[in-house]
PDB file of C-alpha atoms in Angstrom:
ATOM      1  CA  MET A   4      -0.036  -0.096  -0.135  1.00 46.00           C
ATOM      2  CA  SER A   5       1.409   3.401  -0.992  1.00 56.00           C
ATOM      3  CA  TRP A   6       2.392   5.838   1.858  1.00 55.00           C
ATOM      4  CA  TRP A   7      -0.411   8.407   1.020  1.00 51.00           C
ATOM      5  CA  TRP A   8      -3.306   5.870   1.200  1.00 55.00           C
ATOM      6  CA  ALA A   9      -1.821   4.323   4.286  1.00 57.00           C
ATOM      7  CA  THR A  10      -1.515   7.717   5.707  1.00 50.00           C
ATOM      8  CA  ILE A  11      -5.280   8.403   5.079  1.00 50.00           C
ATOM      9  CA  THR A  12      -6.707   5.171   6.254  1.00 46.00           C
ATOM     10  CA  SER A  13      -4.493   5.006   9.370  1.00 49.00           C
ATOM     11  CA  GLY A  14      -5.685   8.433  10.726  1.00 43.00           C
ATOM     12  CA  PHE A  15      -2.653  10.417   9.414  1.00 51.00           C
ATOM     13  CA  THR A  16      -0.409   8.663  11.677  1.00 58.00           C
ATOM     14  CA  GLU A  17       2.246   6.939   9.405  1.00 67.00           C
ATOM     15  CA  PRO A  18       5.610   8.422   9.715  1.00 74.00           C
ATOM     16  CA  THR A  19       7.198  10.255   6.915  1.00 78.00           C
ATOM     17  CA  HIS A  20      10.423  11.829   5.957  1.00 80.00           C
ATOM     18  CA  ALA A  21      10.604  15.639   7.281  1.00 83.00           C
ATOM     19  CA  TRP A  22      12.662  16.682   4.190  1.00 91.00           C
ATOM     20  CA  ASN A  23       9.558  16.219   1.935  1.00 91.00           C
ATOM     21  CA  LEU A  24       7.683  19.443   3.210  1.00 93.00           C
ATOM     22  CA  GLN A  25      10.962  21.222   4.013  1.00 94.00           C
ATOM     23  CA  MET A  26      11.924  21.331   0.470  1.00 95.00           C
ATOM     24  CA  MET A  27       8.435  22.203  -0.460  1.00 95.00           C
ATOM     25  CA  ARG A  28       8.400  24.876   1.963  1.00 96.00           C
ATOM     26  CA  ILE A  29      11.484  26.409   0.298  1.00 96.00           C
ATOM     27  CA  PHE A  30      10.123  26.357  -3.283  1.00 96.00           C
ATOM     28  CA  PHE A  31       6.822  27.534  -2.066  1.00 97.00           C
ATOM     29  CA  GLY A  32       8.179  30.510  -0.367  1.00 97.00           C
ATOM     30  CA  ILE A  33      10.223  31.594  -3.300  1.00 96.00           C
ATOM     31  CA  GLY A  34       7.021  31.376  -5.494  1.00 95.00           C
ATOM     32  CA  CYS A  35       5.212  33.420  -2.927  1.00 96.00           C
ATOM     33  CA  PHE A  36       7.895  35.883  -2.793  1.00 96.00           C
ATOM     34  CA  ALA A  37       7.978  36.402  -6.516  1.00 93.00           C
ATOM     35  CA  LYS A  38       4.085  36.660  -6.454  1.00 93.00           C
ATOM     36  CA  PHE A  39       4.161  39.368  -3.792  1.00 95.00           C
ATOM     37  CA  VAL A  40       6.986  41.258  -5.274  1.00 93.00           C
ATOM     38  CA  HIS A  41       5.077  41.223  -8.838  1.00 88.00           C
ATOM     39  CA  GLY A  42       2.015  42.345  -6.871  1.00 89.00           C
ATOM     40  CA  ALA A  43       3.902  45.470  -5.269  1.00 91.00           C
ATOM     41  CA  THR A  44       5.541  46.471  -9.002  1.00 85.00           C
ATOM     42  CA  GLY A  45       4.232  47.168 -12.389  1.00 74.00           C
ATOM     43  CA  GLY A  46       1.485  49.455 -11.059  1.00 80.00           C
ATOM     44  CA  GLY A  47       0.540  47.409  -7.964  1.00 88.00           C
ATOM     45  CA  TRP A  48       2.074  49.676  -5.307  1.00 92.00           C
ATOM     46  CA  GLN A  49      -0.168  52.644  -6.758  1.00 92.00           C
ATOM     47  CA  ARG A  50      -3.265  50.444  -7.081  1.00 92.00           C
ATOM     48  CA  PHE A  51      -5.467  52.204  -4.528  1.00 92.00           C
ATOM     49  CA  ASP A  52      -4.054  55.713  -5.128  1.00 91.00           C
ATOM     50  CA  GLU A  53      -6.399  58.486  -5.372  1.00 89.00           C
ATOM     51  CA  GLY A  54      -7.900  58.410  -8.884  1.00 88.00           C
ATOM     52  CA  GLN A  55      -6.950  54.823  -9.604  1.00 90.00           C
ATOM     53  CA  ILE A  56      -9.810  52.550 -10.991  1.00 90.00           C
ATOM     54  CA  SER A  57      -9.277  49.924  -8.377  1.00 91.00           C
ATOM     55  CA  ARG A  58      -9.944  52.400  -5.529  1.00 91.00           C
ATOM     56  CA  PHE A  59     -13.168  53.589  -7.280  1.00 92.00           C
ATOM     57  CA  LEU A  60     -14.587  49.941  -7.916  1.00 90.00           C
ATOM     58  CA  MET A  61     -13.915  49.064  -4.311  1.00 90.00           C
ATOM     59  CA  LYS A  62     -15.720  52.146  -3.020  1.00 90.00           C
ATOM     60  CA  ARG A  63     -18.660  51.437  -5.162  1.00 90.00           C
ATOM     61  CA  ARG A  64     -18.658  47.549  -3.852  1.00 87.00           C
ATOM     62  CA  LEU A  65     -17.930  48.041  -0.123  1.00 85.00           C
ATOM     63  CA  GLY A  66     -18.505  51.895   0.596  1.00 89.00           C
ATOM     64  CA  THR A  67     -16.286  54.785   1.158  1.00 89.00           C
ATOM     65  CA  ALA A  68     -15.458  54.194   4.939  1.00 90.00           C
ATOM     66  CA  TRP A  69     -14.254  50.662   4.593  1.00 90.00           C
ATOM     67  CA  THR A  70     -12.295  51.513   1.349  1.00 90.00           C
ATOM     68  CA  SER A  71     -10.481  54.338   3.424  1.00 90.00           C
ATOM     69  CA  ARG A  72      -9.531  51.752   6.165  1.00 90.00           C
ATOM     70  CA  PHE A  73      -8.089  49.364   3.485  1.00 91.00           C
ATOM     71  CA  VAL A  74      -6.102  51.906   1.612  1.00 91.00           C
ATOM     72  CA  VAL A  75      -4.334  52.689   4.996  1.00 92.00           C
ATOM     73  CA  LEU A  76      -3.203  49.247   5.461  1.00 92.00           C
ATOM     74  CA  TYR A  77      -2.755  48.283   1.888  1.00 94.00           C
ATOM     75  CA  LYS A  78       1.016  49.265   1.293  1.00 95.00           C
ATOM     76  CA  PRO A  79       2.110  48.342   4.815  1.00 95.00           C
ATOM     77  CA  LEU A  80       0.733  44.742   3.927  1.00 95.00           C
ATOM     78  CA  LEU A  81       2.273  44.442   0.806  1.00 95.00           C
ATOM     79  CA  ILE A  82       5.670  44.892   2.487  1.00 96.00           C
ATOM     80  CA  ILE A  83       4.777  42.625   5.524  1.00 96.00           C
ATOM     81  CA  ARG A  84       3.738  39.667   3.076  1.00 97.00           C
ATOM     82  CA  ILE A  85       6.988  39.941   1.016  1.00 97.00           C
ATOM     83  CA  LEU A  86       9.071  39.656   4.206  1.00 97.00           C
ATOM     84  CA  ALA A  87       6.821  36.903   5.521  1.00 97.00           C
ATOM     85  CA  SER A  88       7.400  34.821   2.107  1.00 97.00           C
ATOM     86  CA  LEU A  89      11.280  35.442   2.089  1.00 97.00           C
ATOM     87  CA  SER A  90      11.178  34.497   5.756  1.00 97.00           C
ATOM     88  CA  LEU A  91       9.273  31.315   4.992  1.00 97.00           C
ATOM     89  CA  ALA A  92      11.747  30.386   2.164  1.00 97.00           C
ATOM     90  CA  MET A  93      14.773  30.854   4.446  1.00 96.00           C
ATOM     91  CA  GLY A  94      13.108  28.682   7.190  1.00 95.00           C
ATOM     92  CA  PHE A  95      13.146  31.394   9.789  1.00 95.00           C
ATOM     93  CA  MET A  96       9.927  30.987  12.115  1.00 94.00           C
ATOM     94  CA  SER A  97       8.396  28.831   9.491  1.00 94.00           C
ATOM     95  CA  LEU A  98       5.018  28.305  10.803  1.00 94.00           C
ATOM     96  CA  PRO A  99       4.288  31.893  11.842  1.00 95.00           C
ATOM     97  CA  SER A 100       5.766  32.963   8.332  1.00 96.00           C
ATOM     98  CA  ALA A 101       3.393  30.456   6.637  1.00 97.00           C
ATOM     99  CA  LEU A 102       0.273  31.932   8.528  1.00 96.00           C
ATOM    100  CA  LEU A 103       1.592  35.508   7.583  1.00 97.00           C
ATOM    101  CA  VAL A 104       1.825  34.289   3.897  1.00 97.00           C
ATOM    102  CA  ALA A 105      -1.536  32.829   4.239  1.00 97.00           C
ATOM    103  CA  ALA A 106      -2.935  36.062   5.565  1.00 96.00           C
ATOM    104  CA  GLY A 107      -1.266  38.071   2.660  1.00 95.00           C
ATOM    105  CA  LEU A 108      -2.965  35.773   0.108  1.00 96.00           C
ATOM    106  CA  ALA A 109      -6.473  36.195   1.806  1.00 96.00           C
ATOM    107  CA  PHE A 110      -5.707  39.870   1.606  1.00 93.00           C
ATOM    108  CA  GLU A 111      -5.081  39.803  -1.923  1.00 94.00           C
ATOM    109  CA  MET A 112      -8.619  37.715  -2.451  1.00 94.00           C
ATOM    110  CA  VAL A 113     -10.332  40.904  -1.058  1.00 90.00           C
ATOM    111  CA  PHE A 114      -9.547  42.888  -4.106  1.00 90.00           C
ATOM    112  CA  ILE A 115      -8.354  40.328  -6.811  1.00 89.00           C
ATOM    113  CA  PRO A 116      -9.940  36.881  -6.223  1.00 90.00           C
ATOM    114  CA  ARG A 117      -8.571  34.145  -8.132  1.00 90.00           C
ATOM    115  CA  PHE A 118      -8.774  30.488  -7.926  1.00 91.00           C
ATOM    116  CA  LEU A 119      -4.999  30.058  -8.352  1.00 90.00           C
ATOM    117  CA  THR A 120      -4.470  32.530  -5.458  1.00 93.00           C
ATOM    118  CA  PHE A 121      -6.964  30.541  -3.145  1.00 95.00           C
ATOM    119  CA  PHE A 122      -5.098  27.361  -4.182  1.00 95.00           C
ATOM    120  CA  MET A 123      -1.815  28.860  -2.824  1.00 96.00           C
ATOM    121  CA  LEU A 124      -3.767  30.195   0.214  1.00 97.00           C
ATOM    122  CA  LEU A 125      -4.741  26.622   1.096  1.00 96.00           C
ATOM    123  CA  LEU A 126      -1.160  25.371   0.626  1.00 97.00           C
ATOM    124  CA  SER A 127       0.139  27.951   3.239  1.00 97.00           C
ATOM    125  CA  LEU A 128      -2.351  26.932   5.716  1.00 96.00           C
ATOM    126  CA  LEU A 129      -1.409  23.250   5.260  1.00 96.00           C
ATOM    127  CA  LEU A 130       2.154  24.063   5.801  1.00 95.00           C
ATOM    128  CA  ALA A 131       1.374  26.014   8.802  1.00 94.00           C
ATOM    129  CA  CYS A 132      -0.168  22.795  10.187  1.00 92.00           C
ATOM    130  CA  ALA A 133       3.014  20.789   9.549  1.00 91.00           C
ATOM    131  CA  GLY A 134       5.088  19.925  12.824  1.00 86.00           C
ATOM    132  CA  ASN A 135       8.512  20.220  11.176  1.00 88.00           C
ATOM    133  CA  LEU A 136       9.533  22.641   8.424  1.00 91.00           C
ATOM    134  CA  GLY A 137      13.148  22.795   8.935  1.00 88.00           C
ATOM    135  CA  GLY A 138      15.358  25.361  10.766  1.00 87.00           C
ATOM    136  CA  PHE A 139      16.795  28.568   9.331  1.00 90.00           C
ATOM    137  CA  LEU A 140      18.645  27.942   5.968  1.00 83.00           C
ATOM    138  CA  SER A 141      18.782  24.034   6.766  1.00 82.00           C
ATOM    139  CA  VAL A 142      16.853  20.926   5.843  1.00 88.00           C
ATOM    140  CA  ASP A 143      16.447  17.808   8.070  1.00 84.00           C
ATOM    141  CA  TRP A 144      17.542  15.065   5.606  1.00 85.00           C
ATOM    142  CA  ASP A 145      17.534  12.316   8.100  1.00 82.00           C
ATOM    143  CA  GLY A 146      14.562  13.079  10.251  1.00 81.00           C
ATOM    144  CA  VAL A 147      11.349  10.819  10.270  1.00 85.00           C
ATOM    145  CA  GLY A 148       8.129  11.350  12.020  1.00 80.00           C
ATOM    146  CA  SER A 149       4.496  11.941  12.094  1.00 80.00           C
ATOM    147  CA  GLY A 150       4.488  15.507  12.515  1.00 81.00           C
ATOM    148  CA  ASN A 151       4.014  16.428   8.839  1.00 87.00           C
ATOM    149  CA  THR A 152       1.930  13.483   7.821  1.00 88.00           C
ATOM    150  CA  TRP A 153      -1.398  15.113   8.003  1.00 89.00           C
ATOM    151  CA  ALA A 154      -0.310  18.211   6.192  1.00 91.00           C
ATOM    152  CA  GLN A 155       1.559  16.177   3.578  1.00 91.00           C
ATOM    153  CA  ALA A 156      -1.293  14.034   2.739  1.00 90.00           C
ATOM    154  CA  MET A 157      -3.819  16.953   2.538  1.00 93.00           C
ATOM    155  CA  ILE A 158      -1.319  18.749  -0.009  1.00 95.00           C
ATOM    156  CA  VAL A 159      -1.191  15.675  -2.235  1.00 94.00           C
ATOM    157  CA  LEU A 160      -4.923  15.311  -2.372  1.00 93.00           C
ATOM    158  CA  LEU A 161      -5.105  19.318  -3.037  1.00 95.00           C
ATOM    159  CA  ALA A 162      -2.770  18.901  -5.818  1.00 96.00           C
ATOM    160  CA  VAL A 163      -4.434  15.913  -7.308  1.00 95.00           C
ATOM    161  CA  ASP A 164      -7.601  17.740  -7.163  1.00 95.00           C
ATOM    162  CA  LEU A 165      -6.192  20.858  -8.931  1.00 95.00           C
ATOM    163  CA  TYR A 166      -4.838  18.828 -11.831  1.00 96.00           C
ATOM    164  CA  ILE A 167      -7.736  16.492 -12.391  1.00 95.00           C
ATOM    165  CA  ASN A 168     -10.242  19.223 -12.163  1.00 95.00           C
ATOM    166  CA  THR A 169      -8.361  21.738 -14.529  1.00 94.00           C
ATOM    167  CA  ALA A 170      -7.854  18.688 -16.935  1.00 96.00           C
ATOM    168  CA  TRP A 171     -11.652  18.092 -16.763  1.00 96.00           C
ATOM    169  CA  LEU A 172     -12.486  21.669 -17.291  1.00 95.00           C
ATOM    170  CA  LYS A 173     -10.365  21.956 -20.396  1.00 95.00           C
ATOM    171  CA  LEU A 174     -11.732  18.696 -21.687  1.00 96.00           C
ATOM    172  CA  ARG A 175     -15.300  19.986 -21.599  1.00 95.00           C
ATOM    173  CA  SER A 176     -14.420  23.102 -23.372  1.00 95.00           C
ATOM    174  CA  PRO A 177     -14.585  22.839 -27.298  1.00 95.00           C
ATOM    175  CA  GLN A 178     -12.909  26.081 -27.480  1.00 94.00           C
ATOM    176  CA  PHE A 179      -9.789  24.981 -25.590  1.00 95.00           C
ATOM    177  CA  ARG A 180      -9.564  21.408 -27.357  1.00 95.00           C
ATOM    178  CA  SER A 181      -9.550  23.198 -30.714  1.00 95.00           C
ATOM    179  CA  GLY A 182      -6.601  25.556 -29.534  1.00 93.00           C
ATOM    180  CA  ARG A 183      -8.882  28.545 -29.917  1.00 94.00           C
ATOM    181  CA  VAL A 184      -8.554  29.697 -26.285  1.00 91.00           C
ATOM    182  CA  ILE A 185      -4.619  29.705 -26.503  1.00 88.00           C
ATOM    183  CA  SER A 186      -4.526  31.507 -29.834  1.00 89.00           C
ATOM    184  CA  GLN A 187      -6.971  34.206 -29.307  1.00 88.00           C
ATOM    185  CA  TRP A 188      -5.489  34.864 -25.633  1.00 83.00           C
ATOM    186  CA  MET A 189      -2.033  35.210 -27.305  1.00 83.00           C
ATOM    187  CA  THR A 190      -3.227  37.703 -29.976  1.00 84.00           C
ATOM    188  CA  THR A 191      -5.242  39.627 -27.400  1.00 83.00           C
ATOM    189  CA  ALA A 192      -2.491  39.851 -25.110  1.00 79.00           C
ATOM    190  CA  GLN A 193       0.040  40.943 -27.833  1.00 78.00           C
ATOM    191  CA  GLU A 194      -2.324  43.790 -28.716  1.00 80.00           C
ATOM    192  CA  ILE A 195      -2.805  45.218 -25.253  1.00 79.00           C
ATOM    193  CA  ARG A 196       0.544  44.792 -23.946  1.00 76.00           C
ATOM    194  CA  PRO A 197       1.793  48.299 -24.912  1.00 75.00           C
ATOM    195  CA  ARG A 198      -1.113  49.717 -22.827  1.00 75.00           C
ATOM    196  CA  LEU A 199      -0.177  47.947 -19.613  1.00 68.00           C
ATOM    197  CA  ALA A 200       2.512  48.823 -17.128  1.00 62.00           C
ATOM    198  CA  GLY A 201       5.163  46.392 -16.672  1.00 60.00           C
ATOM    199  CA  TRP A 202       6.121  42.953 -18.352  1.00 61.00           C
ATOM    200  CA  ASN A 203       2.459  41.570 -17.987  1.00 64.00           C
ATOM    201  CA  PHE A 204       2.108  39.705 -21.246  1.00 65.00           C
ATOM    202  CA  TYR A 205       5.432  39.267 -22.741  1.00 64.00           C
ATOM    203  CA  TYR A 206       6.199  35.939 -24.454  1.00 65.00           C
ATOM    204  CA  PRO A 207       8.536  34.918 -27.143  1.00 70.00           C
ATOM    205  CA  GLY A 208       7.290  35.993 -30.534  1.00 76.00           C
ATOM    206  CA  PHE A 209       8.012  32.639 -32.100  1.00 82.00           C
ATOM    207  CA  VAL A 210       5.606  30.999 -29.967  1.00 80.00           C
ATOM    208  CA  ARG A 211       2.902  32.948 -31.156  1.00 81.00           C
ATOM    209  CA  GLU A 212       4.057  32.631 -34.787  1.00 86.00           C
ATOM    210  CA  ALA A 213       4.037  28.960 -34.223  1.00 88.00           C
ATOM    211  CA  LEU A 214       0.338  28.689 -32.769  1.00 88.00           C
ATOM    212  CA  CYS A 215      -1.438  31.634 -34.108  1.00 89.00           C
ATOM    213  CA  HIS A 216      -2.529  32.957 -37.560  1.00 90.00           C
ATOM    214  CA  PRO A 217      -2.409  36.755 -37.926  1.00 85.00           C
ATOM    215  CA  ASP A 218      -6.275  36.851 -37.509  1.00 86.00           C
ATOM    216  CA  GLY A 219      -5.982  35.162 -34.188  1.00 85.00           C
ATOM    217  CA  SER A 220      -7.307  31.764 -35.343  1.00 90.00           C
ATOM    218  CA  PRO A 221      -5.343  28.681 -34.168  1.00 93.00           C
ATOM    219  CA  LYS A 222      -2.796  26.845 -36.151  1.00 93.00           C
ATOM    220  CA  PRO A 223      -2.781  22.914 -35.990  1.00 94.00           C
ATOM    221  CA  LEU A 224      -0.026  23.140 -33.418  1.00 93.00           C
ATOM    222  CA  ALA A 225      -2.465  25.080 -31.036  1.00 92.00           C
ATOM    223  CA  GLY A 226      -4.766  22.333 -31.368  1.00 94.00           C
ATOM    224  CA  PHE A 227      -2.239  19.716 -30.613  1.00 94.00           C
ATOM    225  CA  ALA A 228      -0.767  21.547 -27.629  1.00 92.00           C
ATOM    226  CA  ALA A 229      -4.223  22.136 -26.148  1.00 94.00           C
ATOM    227  CA  LYS A 230      -5.156  18.445 -26.267  1.00 95.00           C
ATOM    228  CA  SER A 231      -1.611  17.247 -25.173  1.00 94.00           C
ATOM    229  CA  THR A 232      -2.037  19.733 -22.061  1.00 94.00           C
ATOM    230  CA  ILE A 233      -5.179  18.183 -21.156  1.00 96.00           C
ATOM    231  CA  VAL A 234      -3.594  14.463 -21.208  1.00 96.00           C
ATOM    232  CA  ILE A 235      -0.431  15.633 -19.395  1.00 95.00           C
ATOM    233  CA  GLU A 236      -2.383  17.480 -16.738  1.00 96.00           C
ATOM    234  CA  PHE A 237      -4.387  14.344 -16.021  1.00 96.00           C
ATOM    235  CA  LEU A 238      -1.536  11.977 -15.881  1.00 96.00           C
ATOM    236  CA  ILE A 239       1.059  14.174 -13.888  1.00 96.00           C
ATOM    237  CA  PRO A 240      -0.724  13.262 -10.571  1.00 95.00           C
ATOM    238  CA  ILE A 241      -1.355   9.819 -11.402  1.00 94.00           C
ATOM    239  CA  GLY A 242       2.485   9.391 -12.195  1.00 95.00           C
ATOM    240  CA  LEU A 243       3.501  11.383  -8.956  1.00 94.00           C
ATOM    241  CA  LEU A 244       1.380   8.796  -6.767  1.00 91.00           C
ATOM    242  CA  TYR A 245       3.233   5.813  -8.158  1.00 90.00           C
ATOM    243  CA  SER A 246       6.893   5.355  -7.047  1.00 88.00           C
ATOM    244  CA  PRO A 247       8.281   3.982 -10.245  1.00 91.00           C
ATOM    245  CA  THR A 248       6.914   6.808 -12.306  1.00 93.00           C
ATOM    246  CA  MET A 249       7.383   9.712  -9.940  1.00 94.00           C
ATOM    247  CA  PRO A 250      10.682  10.967 -11.491  1.00 93.00           C
ATOM    248  CA  LEU A 251       9.176  11.043 -14.909  1.00 95.00           C
ATOM    249  CA  ALA A 252       6.008  12.849 -13.687  1.00 95.00           C
ATOM    250  CA  PHE A 253       8.166  15.173 -11.834  1.00 95.00           C
ATOM    251  CA  ALA A 254      10.125  16.043 -14.754  1.00 95.00           C
ATOM    252  CA  THR A 255       7.221  16.190 -17.255  1.00 96.00           C
ATOM    253  CA  GLY A 256       5.328  18.531 -14.715  1.00 95.00           C
ATOM    254  CA  ILE A 257       8.487  20.947 -14.744  1.00 95.00           C
ATOM    255  CA  ILE A 258       8.547  21.115 -18.427  1.00 93.00           C
ATOM    256  CA  CYS A 259       4.877  21.528 -18.873  1.00 91.00           C
ATOM    257  CA  HIS A 260       4.843  24.512 -16.421  1.00 90.00           C
ATOM    258  CA  PHE A 261       7.815  25.949 -18.427  1.00 88.00           C
ATOM    259  CA  PHE A 262       5.648  26.118 -21.508  1.00 82.00           C
ATOM    260  CA  PHE A 263       2.904  27.475 -19.549  1.00 82.00           C
ATOM    261  CA  MET A 264       5.131  30.454 -18.510  1.00 79.00           C
ATOM    262  CA  LEU A 265       6.200  30.937 -22.173  1.00 72.00           C
ATOM    263  CA  MET A 266       2.418  32.163 -22.591  1.00 71.00           C
ATOM    264  CA  LEU A 267       2.216  34.504 -19.577  1.00 73.00           C
ATOM    265  CA  PRO A 268       5.534  34.659 -17.828  1.00 73.00           C
ATOM    266  CA  ARG A 269       5.167  37.159 -15.375  1.00 73.00           C
ATOM    267  CA  HIS A 270       1.771  35.800 -13.800  1.00 75.00           C
ATOM    268  CA  LEU A 271       2.230  32.183 -14.311  1.00 82.00           C
ATOM    269  CA  VAL A 272       5.802  31.772 -13.060  1.00 86.00           C
ATOM    270  CA  THR A 273       4.738  32.211  -9.549  1.00 89.00           C
ATOM    271  CA  TYR A 274       1.893  29.884  -9.751  1.00 89.00           C
ATOM    272  CA  SER A 275       4.046  27.217 -11.495  1.00 92.00           C
ATOM    273  CA  ILE A 276       6.796  27.438  -8.927  1.00 94.00           C
ATOM    274  CA  CYS A 277       4.304  26.815  -6.043  1.00 94.00           C
ATOM    275  CA  THR A 278       2.370  23.910  -7.974  1.00 95.00           C
ATOM    276  CA  VAL A 279       5.682  22.320  -8.778  1.00 95.00           C
ATOM    277  CA  SER A 280       6.757  22.749  -4.936  1.00 96.00           C
ATOM    278  CA  THR A 281       3.840  20.321  -3.968  1.00 96.00           C
ATOM    279  CA  TYR A 282       5.697  17.377  -5.849  1.00 96.00           C
ATOM    280  CA  PHE A 283       7.842  17.026  -2.936  1.00 94.00           C
ATOM    281  CA  ALA A 284       4.819  16.145  -0.829  1.00 93.00           C
ATOM    282  CA  PHE A 285       4.456  13.230  -3.013  1.00 91.00           C
ATOM    283  CA  ALA A 286       7.870  11.818  -2.338  1.00 82.00           C
ATOM    284  CA  ALA A 287       7.662   8.171  -1.301  1.00 58.00           C
ATOM    285  CA  ILE A 288       8.780   7.005   2.300  1.00 50.00           C
TER     286      ILE A 288
END
């Protein structure tokens, strides 16, 4: 019986190697650090300054009084969550840092609610439930115990759910299967990029030329890429759950997320790092 099933059926008491979640903590912290720095740059620092559309929309949605209080906290919280993610990556006060990172992600959900941000929020809360996330700038390679078992099992289930559901939603979409979603997204991004602050929608030009016609319609390669993405996203968690195929699934996942980043580097790099960090939770004992 594999470790993850034994863990669940035995009440989350099976011992596991401590380094699994410690390595995940490092990479997850790096991904959150990149996300939070991105959120404070490229116009993010000025998001709620007077006259900005985000401030106007929040006033209309939540009222002037609440918005005024939120604006006072906005910039200090941007700094705090950057420091918390860096502290988490280095292993300094890891559990409190994970809670602060979770608070920083919940804070972002107030004004930019996204499923991927919520996924990262759940991961940070699960890390905060782990018993041993390592020391400052160190990893306990030899430690074995049950302190991290529940958190590890929940992270595995969350990652499997993310991949399977993402693949299922894409499979149900004729627009995605045909490659039209990819081609139209890349064409639109190319058109609006000069109007946006920062490096929001940059991707290599040869990628667009390979996938899109000049009018935005998909080339055959776009449809092939879309269908391949569905298959790969479905197979990655299955491969990670089976010890003999874990290294192949690990490498495939990294390559897959690298190609995701080619389409939307500044936004998807953080999500990709955090998602790949969950692979360490699959490591067999």
